[in-house]
Coordinates of C-alpha atoms in Angstrom, one line a residue:
X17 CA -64.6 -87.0 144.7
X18 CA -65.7 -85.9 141.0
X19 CA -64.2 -83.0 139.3
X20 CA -65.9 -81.5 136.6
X21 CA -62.9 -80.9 134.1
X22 CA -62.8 -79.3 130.5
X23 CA -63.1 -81.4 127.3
X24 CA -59.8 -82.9 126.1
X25 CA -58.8 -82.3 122.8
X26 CA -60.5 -84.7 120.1
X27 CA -57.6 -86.6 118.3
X28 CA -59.3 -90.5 118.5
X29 CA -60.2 -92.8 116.2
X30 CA -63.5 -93.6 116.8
X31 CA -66.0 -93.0 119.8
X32 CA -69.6 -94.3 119.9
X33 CA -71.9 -92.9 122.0
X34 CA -75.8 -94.3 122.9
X35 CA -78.5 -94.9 125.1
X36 CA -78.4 -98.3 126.1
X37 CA -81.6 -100.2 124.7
X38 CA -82.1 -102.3 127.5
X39 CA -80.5 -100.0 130.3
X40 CA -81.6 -96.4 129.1
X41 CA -78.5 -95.3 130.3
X42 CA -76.0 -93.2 128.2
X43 CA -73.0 -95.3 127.4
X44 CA -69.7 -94.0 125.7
X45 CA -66.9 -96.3 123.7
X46 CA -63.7 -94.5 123.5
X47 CA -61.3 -95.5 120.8
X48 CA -58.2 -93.5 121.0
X49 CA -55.6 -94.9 119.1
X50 CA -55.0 -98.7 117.6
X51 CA -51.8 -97.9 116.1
X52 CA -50.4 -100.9 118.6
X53 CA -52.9 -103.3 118.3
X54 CA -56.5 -103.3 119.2
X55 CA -57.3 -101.1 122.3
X56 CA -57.6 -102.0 125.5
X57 CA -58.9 -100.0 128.7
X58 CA -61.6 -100.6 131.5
X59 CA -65.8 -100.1 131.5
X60 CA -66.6 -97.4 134.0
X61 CA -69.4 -97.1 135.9
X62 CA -69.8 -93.9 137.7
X63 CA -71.9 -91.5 138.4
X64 CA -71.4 -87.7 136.8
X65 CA -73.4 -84.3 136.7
X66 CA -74.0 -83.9 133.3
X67 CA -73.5 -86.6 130.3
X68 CA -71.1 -84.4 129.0
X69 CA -69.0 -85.3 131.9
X70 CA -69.3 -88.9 131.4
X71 CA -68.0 -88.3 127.4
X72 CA -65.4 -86.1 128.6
X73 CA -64.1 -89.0 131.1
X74 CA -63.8 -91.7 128.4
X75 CA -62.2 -89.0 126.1
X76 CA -59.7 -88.5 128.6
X77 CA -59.2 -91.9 130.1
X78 CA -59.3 -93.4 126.4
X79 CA -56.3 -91.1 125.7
X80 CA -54.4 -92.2 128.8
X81 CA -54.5 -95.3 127.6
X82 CA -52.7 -95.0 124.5
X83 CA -49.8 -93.3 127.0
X84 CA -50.3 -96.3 129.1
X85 CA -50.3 -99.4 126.9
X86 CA -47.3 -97.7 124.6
X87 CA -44.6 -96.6 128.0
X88 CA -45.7 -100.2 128.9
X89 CA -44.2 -101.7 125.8
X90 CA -47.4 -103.5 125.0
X91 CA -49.1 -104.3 121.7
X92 CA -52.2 -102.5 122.6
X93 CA -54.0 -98.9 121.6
X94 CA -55.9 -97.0 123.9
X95 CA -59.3 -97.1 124.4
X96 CA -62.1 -97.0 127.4
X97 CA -66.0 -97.0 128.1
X98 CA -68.2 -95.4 130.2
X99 CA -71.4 -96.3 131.5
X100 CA -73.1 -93.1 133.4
X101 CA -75.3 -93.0 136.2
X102 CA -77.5 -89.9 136.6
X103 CA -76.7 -88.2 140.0
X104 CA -78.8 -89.8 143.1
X105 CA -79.6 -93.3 140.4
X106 CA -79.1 -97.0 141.9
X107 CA -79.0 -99.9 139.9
X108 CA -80.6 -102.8 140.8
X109 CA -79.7 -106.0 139.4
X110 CA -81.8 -106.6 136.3
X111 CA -81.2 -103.1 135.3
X112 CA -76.7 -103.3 135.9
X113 CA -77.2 -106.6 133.9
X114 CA -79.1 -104.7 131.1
X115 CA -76.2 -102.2 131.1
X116 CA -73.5 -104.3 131.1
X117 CA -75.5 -106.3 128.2
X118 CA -75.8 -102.8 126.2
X119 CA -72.1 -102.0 126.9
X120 CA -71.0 -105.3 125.0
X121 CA -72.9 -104.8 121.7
X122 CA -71.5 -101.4 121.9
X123 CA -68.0 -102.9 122.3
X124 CA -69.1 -105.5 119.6
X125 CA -70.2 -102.5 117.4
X126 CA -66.5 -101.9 116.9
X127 CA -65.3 -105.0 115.5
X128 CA -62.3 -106.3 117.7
X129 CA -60.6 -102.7 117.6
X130 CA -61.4 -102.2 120.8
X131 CA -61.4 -104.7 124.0
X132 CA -62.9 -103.7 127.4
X133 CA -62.2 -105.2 131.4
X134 CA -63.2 -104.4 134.9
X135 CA -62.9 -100.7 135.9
X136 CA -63.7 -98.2 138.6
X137 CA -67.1 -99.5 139.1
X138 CA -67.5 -102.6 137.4
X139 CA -66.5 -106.4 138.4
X140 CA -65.2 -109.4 136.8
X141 CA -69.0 -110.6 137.2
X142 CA -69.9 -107.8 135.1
X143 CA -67.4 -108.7 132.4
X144 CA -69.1 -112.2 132.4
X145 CA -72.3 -110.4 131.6
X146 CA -70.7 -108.2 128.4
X147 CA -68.9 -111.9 127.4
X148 CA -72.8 -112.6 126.4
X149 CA -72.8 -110.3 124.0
X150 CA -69.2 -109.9 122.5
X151 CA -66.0 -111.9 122.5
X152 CA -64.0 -108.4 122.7
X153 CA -63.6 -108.6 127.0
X154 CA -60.8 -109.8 129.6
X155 CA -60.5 -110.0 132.7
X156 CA -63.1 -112.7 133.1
X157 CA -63.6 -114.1 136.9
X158 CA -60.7 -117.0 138.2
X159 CA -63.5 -119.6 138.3
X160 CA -64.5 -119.7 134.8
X161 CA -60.8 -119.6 133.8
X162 CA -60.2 -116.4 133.8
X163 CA -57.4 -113.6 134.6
X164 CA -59.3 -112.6 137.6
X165 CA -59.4 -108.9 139.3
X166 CA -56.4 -107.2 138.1
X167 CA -56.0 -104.8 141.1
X168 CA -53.4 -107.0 142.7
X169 CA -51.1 -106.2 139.5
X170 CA -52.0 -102.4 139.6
X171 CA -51.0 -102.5 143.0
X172 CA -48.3 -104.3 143.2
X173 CA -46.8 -101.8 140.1
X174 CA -47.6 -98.6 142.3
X175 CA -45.8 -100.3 145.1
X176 CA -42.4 -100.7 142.5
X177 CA -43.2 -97.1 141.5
X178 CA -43.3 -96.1 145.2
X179 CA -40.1 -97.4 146.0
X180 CA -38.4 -95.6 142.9
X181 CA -39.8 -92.3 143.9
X182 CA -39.2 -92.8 147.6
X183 CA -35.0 -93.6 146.4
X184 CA -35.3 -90.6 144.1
X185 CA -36.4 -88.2 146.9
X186 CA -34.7 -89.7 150.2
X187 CA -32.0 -91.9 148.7
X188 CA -33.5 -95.1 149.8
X189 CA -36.5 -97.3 148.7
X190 CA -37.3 -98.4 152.3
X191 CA -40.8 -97.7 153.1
X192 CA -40.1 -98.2 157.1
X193 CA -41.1 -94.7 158.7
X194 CA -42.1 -92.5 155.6
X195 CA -44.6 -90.9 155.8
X196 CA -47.0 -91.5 152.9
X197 CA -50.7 -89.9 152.1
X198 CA -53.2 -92.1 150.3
X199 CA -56.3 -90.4 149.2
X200 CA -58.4 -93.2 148.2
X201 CA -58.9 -96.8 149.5
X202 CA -60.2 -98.6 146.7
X203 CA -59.5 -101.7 145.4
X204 CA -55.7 -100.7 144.6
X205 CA -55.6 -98.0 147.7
X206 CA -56.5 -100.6 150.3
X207 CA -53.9 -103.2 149.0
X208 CA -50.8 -100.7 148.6
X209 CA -52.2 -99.5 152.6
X210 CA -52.0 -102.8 153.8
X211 CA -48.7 -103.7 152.2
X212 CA -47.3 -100.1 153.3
X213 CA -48.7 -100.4 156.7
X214 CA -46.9 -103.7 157.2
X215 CA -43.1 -102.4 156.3
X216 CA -43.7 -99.4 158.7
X217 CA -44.9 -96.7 156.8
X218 CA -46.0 -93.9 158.5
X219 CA -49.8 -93.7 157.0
X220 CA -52.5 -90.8 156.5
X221 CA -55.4 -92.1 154.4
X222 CA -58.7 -90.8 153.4
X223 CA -61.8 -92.1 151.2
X224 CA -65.1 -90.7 150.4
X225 CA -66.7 -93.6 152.0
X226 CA -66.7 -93.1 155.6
X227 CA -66.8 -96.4 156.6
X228 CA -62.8 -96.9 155.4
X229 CA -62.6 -95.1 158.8
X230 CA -62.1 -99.1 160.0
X231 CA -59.4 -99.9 157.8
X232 CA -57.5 -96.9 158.6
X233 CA -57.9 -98.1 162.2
X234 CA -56.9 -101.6 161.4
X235 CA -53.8 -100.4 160.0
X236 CA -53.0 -97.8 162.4
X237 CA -53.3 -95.5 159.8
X238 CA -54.0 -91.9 161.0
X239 CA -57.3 -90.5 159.0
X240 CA -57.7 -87.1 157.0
X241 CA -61.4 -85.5 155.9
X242 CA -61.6 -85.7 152.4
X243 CA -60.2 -82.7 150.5
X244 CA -58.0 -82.0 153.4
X245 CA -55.5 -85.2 153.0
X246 CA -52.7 -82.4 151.0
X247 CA -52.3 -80.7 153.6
X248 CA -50.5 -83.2 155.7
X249 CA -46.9 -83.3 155.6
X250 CA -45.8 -86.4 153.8
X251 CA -43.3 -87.9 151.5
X252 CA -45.3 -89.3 149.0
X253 CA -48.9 -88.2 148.2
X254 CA -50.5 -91.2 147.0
X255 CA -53.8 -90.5 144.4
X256 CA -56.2 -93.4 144.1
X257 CA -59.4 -92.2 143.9
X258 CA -61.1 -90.4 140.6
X259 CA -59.1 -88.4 138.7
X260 CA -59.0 -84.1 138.4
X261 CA -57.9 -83.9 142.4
X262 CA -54.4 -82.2 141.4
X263 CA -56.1 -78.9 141.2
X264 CA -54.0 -75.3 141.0
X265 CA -55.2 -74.9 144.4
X266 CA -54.2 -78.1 145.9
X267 CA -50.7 -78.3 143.9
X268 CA -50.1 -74.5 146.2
X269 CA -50.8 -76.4 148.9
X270 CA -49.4 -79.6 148.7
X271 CA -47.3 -80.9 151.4
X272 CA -45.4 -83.5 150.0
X273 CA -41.8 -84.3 148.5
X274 CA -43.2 -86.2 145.5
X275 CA -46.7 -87.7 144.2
X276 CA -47.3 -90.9 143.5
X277 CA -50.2 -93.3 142.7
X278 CA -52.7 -95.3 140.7
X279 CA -55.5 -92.7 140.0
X280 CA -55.8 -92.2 136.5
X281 CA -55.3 -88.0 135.1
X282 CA -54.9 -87.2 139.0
X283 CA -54.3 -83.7 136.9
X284 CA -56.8 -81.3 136.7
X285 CA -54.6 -79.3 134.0
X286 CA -51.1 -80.4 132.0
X287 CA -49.8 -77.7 133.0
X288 CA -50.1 -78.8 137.2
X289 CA -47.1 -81.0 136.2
X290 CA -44.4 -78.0 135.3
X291 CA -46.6 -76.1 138.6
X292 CA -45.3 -79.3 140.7
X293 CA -41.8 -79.2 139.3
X294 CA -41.7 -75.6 140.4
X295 CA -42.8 -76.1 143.7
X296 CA -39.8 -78.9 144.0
X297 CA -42.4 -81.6 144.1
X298 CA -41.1 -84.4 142.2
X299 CA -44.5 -85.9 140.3
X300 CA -44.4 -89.7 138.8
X301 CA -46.5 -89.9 135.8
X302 CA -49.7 -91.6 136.7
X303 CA -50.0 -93.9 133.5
X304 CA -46.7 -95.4 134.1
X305 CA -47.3 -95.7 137.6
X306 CA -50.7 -97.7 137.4
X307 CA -49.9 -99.8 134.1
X308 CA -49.9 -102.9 136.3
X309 CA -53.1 -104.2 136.0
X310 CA -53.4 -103.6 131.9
X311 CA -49.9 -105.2 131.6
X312 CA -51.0 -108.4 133.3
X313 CA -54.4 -108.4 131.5
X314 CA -52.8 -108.1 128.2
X315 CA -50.3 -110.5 128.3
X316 CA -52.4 -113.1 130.3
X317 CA -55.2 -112.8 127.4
X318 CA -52.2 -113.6 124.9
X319 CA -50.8 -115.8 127.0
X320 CA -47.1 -114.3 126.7
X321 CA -45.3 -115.8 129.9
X322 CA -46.5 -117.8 132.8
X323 CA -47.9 -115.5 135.6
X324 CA -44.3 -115.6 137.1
X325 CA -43.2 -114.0 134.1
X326 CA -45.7 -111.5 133.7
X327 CA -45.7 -110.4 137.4
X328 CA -42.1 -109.8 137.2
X329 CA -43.2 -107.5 134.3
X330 CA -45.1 -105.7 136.5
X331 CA -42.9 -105.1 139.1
X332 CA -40.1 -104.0 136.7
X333 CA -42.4 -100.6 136.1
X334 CA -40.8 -99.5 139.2
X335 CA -37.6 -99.6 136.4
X336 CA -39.3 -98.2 133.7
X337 CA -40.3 -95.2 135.9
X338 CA -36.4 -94.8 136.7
X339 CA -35.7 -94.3 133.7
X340 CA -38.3 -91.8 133.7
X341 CA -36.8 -89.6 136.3
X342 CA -33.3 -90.2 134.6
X343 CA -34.4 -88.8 131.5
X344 CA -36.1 -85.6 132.9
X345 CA -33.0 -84.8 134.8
X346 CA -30.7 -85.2 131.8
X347 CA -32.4 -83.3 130.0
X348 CA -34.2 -80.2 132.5
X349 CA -37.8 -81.8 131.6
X350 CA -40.8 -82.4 133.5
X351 CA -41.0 -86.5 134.4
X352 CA -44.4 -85.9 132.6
X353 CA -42.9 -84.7 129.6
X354 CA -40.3 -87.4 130.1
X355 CA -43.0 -90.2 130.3
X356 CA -45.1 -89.0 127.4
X357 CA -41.7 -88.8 124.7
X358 CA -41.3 -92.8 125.9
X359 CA -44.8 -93.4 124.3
X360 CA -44.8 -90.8 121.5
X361 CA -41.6 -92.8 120.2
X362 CA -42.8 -96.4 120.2
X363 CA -46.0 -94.8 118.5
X364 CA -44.2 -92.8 116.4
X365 CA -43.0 -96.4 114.8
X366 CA -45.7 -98.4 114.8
X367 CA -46.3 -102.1 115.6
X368 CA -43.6 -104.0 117.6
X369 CA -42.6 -107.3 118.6
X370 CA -44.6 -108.6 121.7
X371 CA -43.8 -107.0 124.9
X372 CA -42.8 -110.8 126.6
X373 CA -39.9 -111.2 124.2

């Protein structure tokens, strides 16, 4: 589902916006902040109303990144692109190549600032395809030596974040016979489903695409029309599909003790996080929660840590996000609030020492 939201403030860096040469497709390079390092965040590839929308997205999702990379104690700004499809447009494959060719000299255009990887959208084939025209990309496919798809990592960090909020609201981590919503079964959606599915969880899922109707049956899931999944009574409401679903409306209708997942500015509006807090929803901020996948790219393109290492990083954002929750209880704040003083303060000081060490 796509939400038409407002243009964020402007407070980046740097933002280049064309038409693709090769592609004739609007493209947009977000550079929010490289006050860390050089900026890393994910090439879209989505389809949106207007290309206003399609700027407004890599505003926004170039901004979360900053949040993201700094909570996450990486050296890495923020940044992300965009590469938008005009409503009812298919790509075949000459012309995804061309836009994925256009995308990396747009990346290249900014001199190593910024670096780009898979997104909603796009593949680690694709990446391949920008590696032609810039050095500036991770996330390359396993078989040509490569980090691979970094959904595992992303889900695998929502799972730790899971657990946190699940002790935070019930007093236990166990998964076994909650009862959790996931509005989205994507690459990260479907992997958290299956893992939940096999401790016990108690699971209502939903997707756009109608054929995850089989998946929710191979799981035993039970399965919600889209736009109605908030309205079942769960613990957690998991978000993993495109961002903007946490409207006014569906924040007064929420069913849930807490929310939960990897969708990126789930948020239609800031303010829906002090709207949550007042309905007694606890709310775990969604760039802490979905930092998995950027962690493991980062520190595998640096090669900081064997893999061991840097999925035990991962997993210890179910930690990070304690400390979260502990701080905005201390001190009468929204976890949002909470989460965003974490990264203002390691911005606030500039470059630090690698994240392995």
């Amino acid at each position: 589902m796509t939400h038409t939201l407002p243009l964020p403030d402007f407070t980046h860096e740097r933002v280049e916006v064309i038409t693709g040469r090769r592609s004739g497709l609007f493209l947009a390079v977000a550079l929010h902040s490289s006050v860390l390092g050089s900026a890393l965040g994910g090439a879209r590839l989505w389809t949106y109303p207007h290309w206003s929308d399609a700027l407004g997205d890599a505003l926004r999702l170039s901004a979360a990144m900053t949040l993201k990379n700094a909570a996450a104690g990486l050296d890495a700004g923020g940044g992300k692109s965009v590469i938008a499809l005009p409503e009812g447009t298919m790509l075949d494959a000459d012309r995804r190549r061309a836009a994925f060719l256009d995308l990396g000299d747009a990346v290249e255009a900014l001199n190593g600032l910024y670096r780009t990887a898979e997104d909603v959208g796009s593949t680690t084939d694709d990446m391949l395809t920008v590696r032609e025209r810039t050095e500036h990309v991770v996330g390359l496919p396993d078989a040509v030596g490569g980090s691979g798809e970094p959904a595992g990592p992303t889900s695998l960090g929502v799972y730790a974040s899971l657990r946190a909020t699940l002790e935070r609201v019930t007093g236990s981590a166990d998964v076994a016979g909650r009862r959790i919503t996931i509005s989205g079964l994507g690459q990260v959606g479907s992997r958290l489903a299956l893992r939940l599915a096999a401790e016990g969880a108690v699971l209502t899922v939903t997707d756009v695409n109608p054929a995850k109707r089989d998946l929710a049956r191979e799981l035993g899931a039970s399965w919600s029309e889209p736009g109605f999944e908030h309205l079942v009574p769960a613990d957690v409401f998991v978000p993993a599909g495109i961002g903007g679903i946490l409207t006014t409306e569906v924040i007064d209708d929420l069913d849930a003790r807490a929310v939960c997942g990897p969708a990126n500015n789930p948020l239609a509006e800031h303010a829906g996080a002090d709207r949550l807090a007042a309905r007694g929803i606890l709310y775990a901020p969604d760039f802490v929660v979905n930092a998995g996948g950027v962690i493991y790219l980062d520190l595998e393109a640096k090669k900081l840590g064997t893999r061991e290492e840097i999925m035990d990083r991962v997993a210890g954002i179910g930690d990070t996000l304690r400390r979260v929750f502990d701080d905005a209880a201390e001190r009468g704040i929204t976890p949002l609030m909470a989460a965003e003083g974490l990264a203002a303060q390691r911005l606030s000081v500039g470059h630090r020492a690698p994240a392995m060490a």
